[in-house]
Short mmCIF file of C-alpha atoms in Angstrom, two decimals:
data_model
loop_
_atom_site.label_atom_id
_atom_site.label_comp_id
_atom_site.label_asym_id
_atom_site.label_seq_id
_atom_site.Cartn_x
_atom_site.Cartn_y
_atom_site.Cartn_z
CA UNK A 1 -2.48 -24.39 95.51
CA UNK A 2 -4.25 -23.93 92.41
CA UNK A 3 -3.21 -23.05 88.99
CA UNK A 4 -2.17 -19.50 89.48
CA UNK A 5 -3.35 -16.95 86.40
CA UNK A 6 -3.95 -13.25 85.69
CA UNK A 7 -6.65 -11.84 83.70
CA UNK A 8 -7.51 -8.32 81.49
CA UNK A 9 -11.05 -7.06 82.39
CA UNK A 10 -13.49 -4.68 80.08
CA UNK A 11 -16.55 -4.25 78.35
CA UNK A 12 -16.34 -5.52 76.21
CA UNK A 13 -13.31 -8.14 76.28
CA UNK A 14 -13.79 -10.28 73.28
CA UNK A 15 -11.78 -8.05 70.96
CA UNK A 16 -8.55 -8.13 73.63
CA UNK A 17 -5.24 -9.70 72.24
CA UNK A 18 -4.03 -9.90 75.72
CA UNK A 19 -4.29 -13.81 76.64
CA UNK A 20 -2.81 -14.24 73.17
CA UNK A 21 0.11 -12.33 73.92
CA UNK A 22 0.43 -13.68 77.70
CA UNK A 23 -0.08 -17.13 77.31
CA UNK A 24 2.55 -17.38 74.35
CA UNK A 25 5.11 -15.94 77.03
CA UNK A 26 3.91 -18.30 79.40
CA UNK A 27 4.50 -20.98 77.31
CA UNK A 28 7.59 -20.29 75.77
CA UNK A 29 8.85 -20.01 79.19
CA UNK A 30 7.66 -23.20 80.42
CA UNK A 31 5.30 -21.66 83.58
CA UNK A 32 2.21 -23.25 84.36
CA UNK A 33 0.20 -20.42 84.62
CA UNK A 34 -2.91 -19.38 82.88
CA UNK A 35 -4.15 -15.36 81.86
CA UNK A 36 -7.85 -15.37 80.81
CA UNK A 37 -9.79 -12.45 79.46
CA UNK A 38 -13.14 -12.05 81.28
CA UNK A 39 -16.09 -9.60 80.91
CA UNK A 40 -16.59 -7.21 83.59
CA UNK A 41 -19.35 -4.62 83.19
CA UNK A 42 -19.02 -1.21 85.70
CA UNK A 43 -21.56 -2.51 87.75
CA UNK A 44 -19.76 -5.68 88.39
CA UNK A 45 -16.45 -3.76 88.99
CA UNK A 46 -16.21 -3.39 92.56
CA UNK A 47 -17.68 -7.21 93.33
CA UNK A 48 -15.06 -8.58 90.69
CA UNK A 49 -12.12 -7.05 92.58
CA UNK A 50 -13.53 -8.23 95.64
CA UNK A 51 -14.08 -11.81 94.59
CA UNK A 52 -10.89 -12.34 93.32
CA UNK A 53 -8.57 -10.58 96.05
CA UNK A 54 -9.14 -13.36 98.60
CA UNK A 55 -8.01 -15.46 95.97
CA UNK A 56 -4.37 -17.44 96.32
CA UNK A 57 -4.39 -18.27 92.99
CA UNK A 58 -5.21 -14.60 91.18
CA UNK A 59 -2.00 -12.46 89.87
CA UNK A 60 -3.81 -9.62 89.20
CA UNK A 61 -5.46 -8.27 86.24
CA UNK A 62 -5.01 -6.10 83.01
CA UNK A 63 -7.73 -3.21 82.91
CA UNK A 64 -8.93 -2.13 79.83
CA UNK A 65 -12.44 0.11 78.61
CA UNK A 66 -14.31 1.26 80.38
CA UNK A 67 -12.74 0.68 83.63
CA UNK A 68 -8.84 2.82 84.05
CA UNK A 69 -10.46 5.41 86.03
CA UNK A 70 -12.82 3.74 88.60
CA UNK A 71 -10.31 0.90 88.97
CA UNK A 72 -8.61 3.16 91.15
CA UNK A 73 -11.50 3.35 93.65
CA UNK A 74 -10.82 0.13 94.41
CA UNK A 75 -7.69 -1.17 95.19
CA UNK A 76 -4.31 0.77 96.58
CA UNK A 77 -2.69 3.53 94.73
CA UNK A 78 0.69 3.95 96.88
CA UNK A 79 2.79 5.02 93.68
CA UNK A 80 0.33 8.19 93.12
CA UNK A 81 -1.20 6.84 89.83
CA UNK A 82 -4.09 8.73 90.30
CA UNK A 83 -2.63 12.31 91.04
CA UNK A 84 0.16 11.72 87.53
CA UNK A 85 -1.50 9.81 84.96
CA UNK A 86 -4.86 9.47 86.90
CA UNK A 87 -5.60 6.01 84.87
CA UNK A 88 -4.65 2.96 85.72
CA UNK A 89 -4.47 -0.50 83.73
CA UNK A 90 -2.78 -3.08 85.91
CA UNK A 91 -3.79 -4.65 89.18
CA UNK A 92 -1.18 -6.64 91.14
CA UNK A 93 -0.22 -7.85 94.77
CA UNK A 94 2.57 -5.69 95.93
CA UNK A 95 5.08 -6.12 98.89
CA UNK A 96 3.41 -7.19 101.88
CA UNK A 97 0.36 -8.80 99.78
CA UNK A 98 -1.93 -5.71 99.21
CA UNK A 99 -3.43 -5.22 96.12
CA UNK A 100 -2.44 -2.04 93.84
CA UNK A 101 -2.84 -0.29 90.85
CA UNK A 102 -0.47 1.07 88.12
CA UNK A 103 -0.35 2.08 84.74
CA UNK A 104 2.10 0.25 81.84
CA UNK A 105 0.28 2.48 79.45
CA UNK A 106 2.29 5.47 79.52
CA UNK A 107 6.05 3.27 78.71
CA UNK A 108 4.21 1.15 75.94
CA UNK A 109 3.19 4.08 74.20
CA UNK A 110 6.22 5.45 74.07
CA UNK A 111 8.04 2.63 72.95
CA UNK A 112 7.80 2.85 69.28
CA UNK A 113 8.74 6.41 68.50
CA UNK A 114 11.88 6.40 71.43
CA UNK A 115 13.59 6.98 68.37
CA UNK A 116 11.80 10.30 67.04
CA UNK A 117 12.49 13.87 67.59
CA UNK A 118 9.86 15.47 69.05
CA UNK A 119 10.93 18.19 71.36
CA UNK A 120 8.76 21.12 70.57
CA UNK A 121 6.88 19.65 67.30
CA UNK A 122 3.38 20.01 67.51
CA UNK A 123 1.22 16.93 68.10
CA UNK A 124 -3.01 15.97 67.97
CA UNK A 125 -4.60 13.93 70.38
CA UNK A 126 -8.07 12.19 69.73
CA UNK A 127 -9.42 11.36 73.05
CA UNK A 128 -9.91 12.41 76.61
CA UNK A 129 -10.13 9.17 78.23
CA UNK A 130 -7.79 6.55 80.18
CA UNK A 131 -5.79 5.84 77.21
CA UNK A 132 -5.37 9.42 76.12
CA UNK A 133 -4.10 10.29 80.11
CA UNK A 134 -1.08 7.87 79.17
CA UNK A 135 -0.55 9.31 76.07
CA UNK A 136 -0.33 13.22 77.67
CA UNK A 137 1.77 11.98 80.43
CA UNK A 138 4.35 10.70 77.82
CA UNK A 139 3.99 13.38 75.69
CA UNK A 140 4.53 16.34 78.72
CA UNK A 141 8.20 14.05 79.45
CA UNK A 142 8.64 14.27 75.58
CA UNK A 143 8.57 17.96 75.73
CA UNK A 144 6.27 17.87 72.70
CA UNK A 145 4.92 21.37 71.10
CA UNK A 146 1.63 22.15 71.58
CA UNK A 147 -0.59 19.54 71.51
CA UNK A 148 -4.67 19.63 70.37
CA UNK A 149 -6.84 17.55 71.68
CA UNK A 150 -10.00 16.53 69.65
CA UNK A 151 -12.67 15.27 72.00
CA UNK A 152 -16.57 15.12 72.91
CA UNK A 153 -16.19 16.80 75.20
CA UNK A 154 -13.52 20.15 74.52
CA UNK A 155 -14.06 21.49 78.41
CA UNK A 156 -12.80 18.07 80.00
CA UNK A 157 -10.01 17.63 77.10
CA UNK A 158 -8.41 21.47 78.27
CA UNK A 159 -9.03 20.39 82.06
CA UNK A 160 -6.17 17.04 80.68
CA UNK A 161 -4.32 19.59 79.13
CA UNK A 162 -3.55 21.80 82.34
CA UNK A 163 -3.50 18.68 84.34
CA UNK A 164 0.09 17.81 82.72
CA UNK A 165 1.26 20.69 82.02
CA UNK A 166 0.85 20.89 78.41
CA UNK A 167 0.17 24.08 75.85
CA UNK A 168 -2.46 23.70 73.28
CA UNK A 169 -6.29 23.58 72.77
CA UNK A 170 -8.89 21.73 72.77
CA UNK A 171 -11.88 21.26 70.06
CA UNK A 172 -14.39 18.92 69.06
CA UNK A 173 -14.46 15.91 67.17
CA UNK A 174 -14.84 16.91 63.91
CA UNK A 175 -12.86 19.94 63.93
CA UNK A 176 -9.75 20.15 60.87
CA UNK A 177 -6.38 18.57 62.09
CA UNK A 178 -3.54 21.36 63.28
CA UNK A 179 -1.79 21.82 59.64
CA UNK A 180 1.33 21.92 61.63
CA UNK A 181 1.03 18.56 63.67
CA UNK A 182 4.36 16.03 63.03
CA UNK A 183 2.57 13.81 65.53
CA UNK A 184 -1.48 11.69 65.19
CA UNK A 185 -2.21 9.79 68.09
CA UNK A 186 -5.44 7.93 68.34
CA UNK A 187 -6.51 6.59 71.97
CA UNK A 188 -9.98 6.68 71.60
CA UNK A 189 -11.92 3.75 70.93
CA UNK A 190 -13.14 5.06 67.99
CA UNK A 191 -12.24 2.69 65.29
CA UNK A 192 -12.18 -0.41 67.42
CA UNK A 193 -14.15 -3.25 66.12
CA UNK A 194 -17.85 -3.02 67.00
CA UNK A 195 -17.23 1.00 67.90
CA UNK A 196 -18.05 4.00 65.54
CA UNK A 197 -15.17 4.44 62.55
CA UNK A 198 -13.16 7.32 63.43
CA UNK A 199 -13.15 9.58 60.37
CA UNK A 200 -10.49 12.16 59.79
CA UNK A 201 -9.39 13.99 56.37
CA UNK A 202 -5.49 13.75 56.81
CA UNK A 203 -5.09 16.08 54.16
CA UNK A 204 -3.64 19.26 56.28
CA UNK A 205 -0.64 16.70 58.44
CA UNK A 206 2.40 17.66 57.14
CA UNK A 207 4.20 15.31 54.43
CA UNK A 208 5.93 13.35 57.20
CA UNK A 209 3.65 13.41 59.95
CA UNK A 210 3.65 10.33 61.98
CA UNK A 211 -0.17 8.91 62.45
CA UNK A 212 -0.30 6.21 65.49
CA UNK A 213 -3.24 4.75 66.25
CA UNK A 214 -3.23 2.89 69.64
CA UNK A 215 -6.38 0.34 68.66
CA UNK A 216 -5.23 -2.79 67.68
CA UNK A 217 -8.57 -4.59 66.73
CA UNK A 218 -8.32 -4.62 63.93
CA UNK A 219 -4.65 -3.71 63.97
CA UNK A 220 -4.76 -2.32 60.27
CA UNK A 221 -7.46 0.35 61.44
CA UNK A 222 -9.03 2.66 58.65
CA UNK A 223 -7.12 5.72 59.64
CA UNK A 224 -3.93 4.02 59.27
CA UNK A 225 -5.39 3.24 56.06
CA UNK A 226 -5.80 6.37 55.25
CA UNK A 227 -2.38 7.21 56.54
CA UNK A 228 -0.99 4.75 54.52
CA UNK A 229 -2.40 6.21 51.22
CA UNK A 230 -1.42 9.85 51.57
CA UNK A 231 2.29 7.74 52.68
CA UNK A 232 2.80 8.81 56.14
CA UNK A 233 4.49 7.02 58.19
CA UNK A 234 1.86 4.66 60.73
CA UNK A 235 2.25 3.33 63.92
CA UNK A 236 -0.54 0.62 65.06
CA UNK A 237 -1.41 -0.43 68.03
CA UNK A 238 0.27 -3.61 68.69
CA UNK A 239 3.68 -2.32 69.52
CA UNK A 240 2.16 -0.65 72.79
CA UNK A 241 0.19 -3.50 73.43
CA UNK A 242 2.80 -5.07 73.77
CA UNK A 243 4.79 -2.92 75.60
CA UNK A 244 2.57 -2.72 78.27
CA UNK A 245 1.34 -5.99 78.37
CA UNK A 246 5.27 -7.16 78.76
CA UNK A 247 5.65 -4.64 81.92
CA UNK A 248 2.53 -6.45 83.44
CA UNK A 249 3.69 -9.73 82.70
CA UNK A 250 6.55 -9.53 85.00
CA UNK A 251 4.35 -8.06 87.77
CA UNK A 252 2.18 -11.09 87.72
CA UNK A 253 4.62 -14.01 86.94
CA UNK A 254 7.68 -12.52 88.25
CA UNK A 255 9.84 -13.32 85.10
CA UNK A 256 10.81 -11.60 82.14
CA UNK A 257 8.81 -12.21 78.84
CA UNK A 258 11.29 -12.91 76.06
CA UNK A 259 10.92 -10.26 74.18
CA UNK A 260 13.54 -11.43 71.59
CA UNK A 261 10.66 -13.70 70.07
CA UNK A 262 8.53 -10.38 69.08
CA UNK A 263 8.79 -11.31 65.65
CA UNK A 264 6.62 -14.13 66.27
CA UNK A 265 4.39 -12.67 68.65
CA UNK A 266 3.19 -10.28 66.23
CA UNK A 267 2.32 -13.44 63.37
CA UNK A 268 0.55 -15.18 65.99
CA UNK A 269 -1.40 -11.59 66.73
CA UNK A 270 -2.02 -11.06 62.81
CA UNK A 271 -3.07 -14.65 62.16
#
């Protein structure tokens, strides 16, 4: 049998930290196993998944932009990923060798601020896409406050809104922060190397409003810069990448990554 291996799949795919972050699991536990990051444009989506589910050798694949939603038109969706967080960004084989979809996103996120108290405090949301489904279906188990979401497009963003069950609004993209928001989130792609810089005037947050911003290339991102100067407290993105990617990693390669060498995971990711 050949070399088994996973992959992540986007477009683009050169900015993703994912093989990185795989393989240095992989080889700290001593698999021989490969995870690859390959280019996959929309209209190559459906003959991708295709090609590589006859495959012995394939794992399954990491999903990233711009394919969370469509992904799902594609393979199986038994654990009702579509009808909850309605993204998904992990393919594997499941019991009885069919190929299914599920999203990592949603625990990753959540990860780094298990430790705040946000029951009830407001919270901002830029983005209406795959990333920013994850992020609402976290939030609505958080029992946040209300939560604003600034998108391109408002209508969709209050359609998200209703669709888990959260209070709040919806504006555009350059509408003033909520003056009463303890919680930023980011999950655009706004910001991400070779997208448009997401520009924001921080000045209404509160003094100790938390500003997370799930890109992580580049992981210091200029509105954690910005959050940074006016000393709020930042979150970047590598601590959900990670999250996730560790929840995938045992779908694929059936072990556990060993997470007590995070420390070093994140030099090798900020080299």
């Amino acid at each position: 049998m050949d070399r088994p291996y996973a992959e992540v799949i986007g477009d683009p795919i050169a900015q993703s930290k994912s093989p990185l972050i795989h393989r240095f699991w992989l080889a700290a536990l001593g698999l021989d196993a490969d995870y690859r990051g390959t280019h996959v444009t929309p209209e190559q989506l459906g003959a991708y998944i295709a090609e590589r589910r006859d495959d012995p050798a394939w794992r399954g694949c990491n999903v990233t932009i711009p394919h969370k939603l469509v992904v799902l038109d594609h393979v199986g969706d038994p654990g009702g990923v579509r009808a909850s967080i309605g993204a998904a960004n992990c393919v594997f084989r499941g019991e009885g060798g069919a190929w299914i979809a599920t999203n990592t996103d949603a625990a990753g996120f959540y990860a780094p601020i298990a430790d705040l108290d946000l029951a009830d405090v407001p919270v901002a949301v830029v983005g209406s896409g795959g990333a920013a489904r994850a992020v609402l279906f976290a939030l609505a188990r958080m029992g946040v406050g209300p939560v604003t979401i600034l998108a391109r497009n408002p209508l969709k963003a209050v359609a998200l809104l209703a669709t888990f069950g959260l209070k709040g609004d919806a504006v555009t993209l350059d509408a003033p922060l909520p003056p009463d928001a303890g919680l930023l989130v980011n999950a655009s792609s706004l910001g991400m190397t070779g997208q448009p810089p997401l520009t924001l005037d921080l000045a209404p947050l509160p003094e100790d409003a938390v500003v997370y911003d799930l890109v992580y290339a580049p992981v210091e991102t200029g509105l954690l810069a910005a959050a940074r100067a006016r000393g709020l407290p930042a979150v970047d993105g590598l601590d959900m990448l990670i999250g996730q990617a560790a929840a995938a990693f045992e779908l694929f390669f059936h072990a556990a990554p060993p997470r007590e060498r995070d420390d070093d995971l994140r030099t090798l990711l900020l080299a």
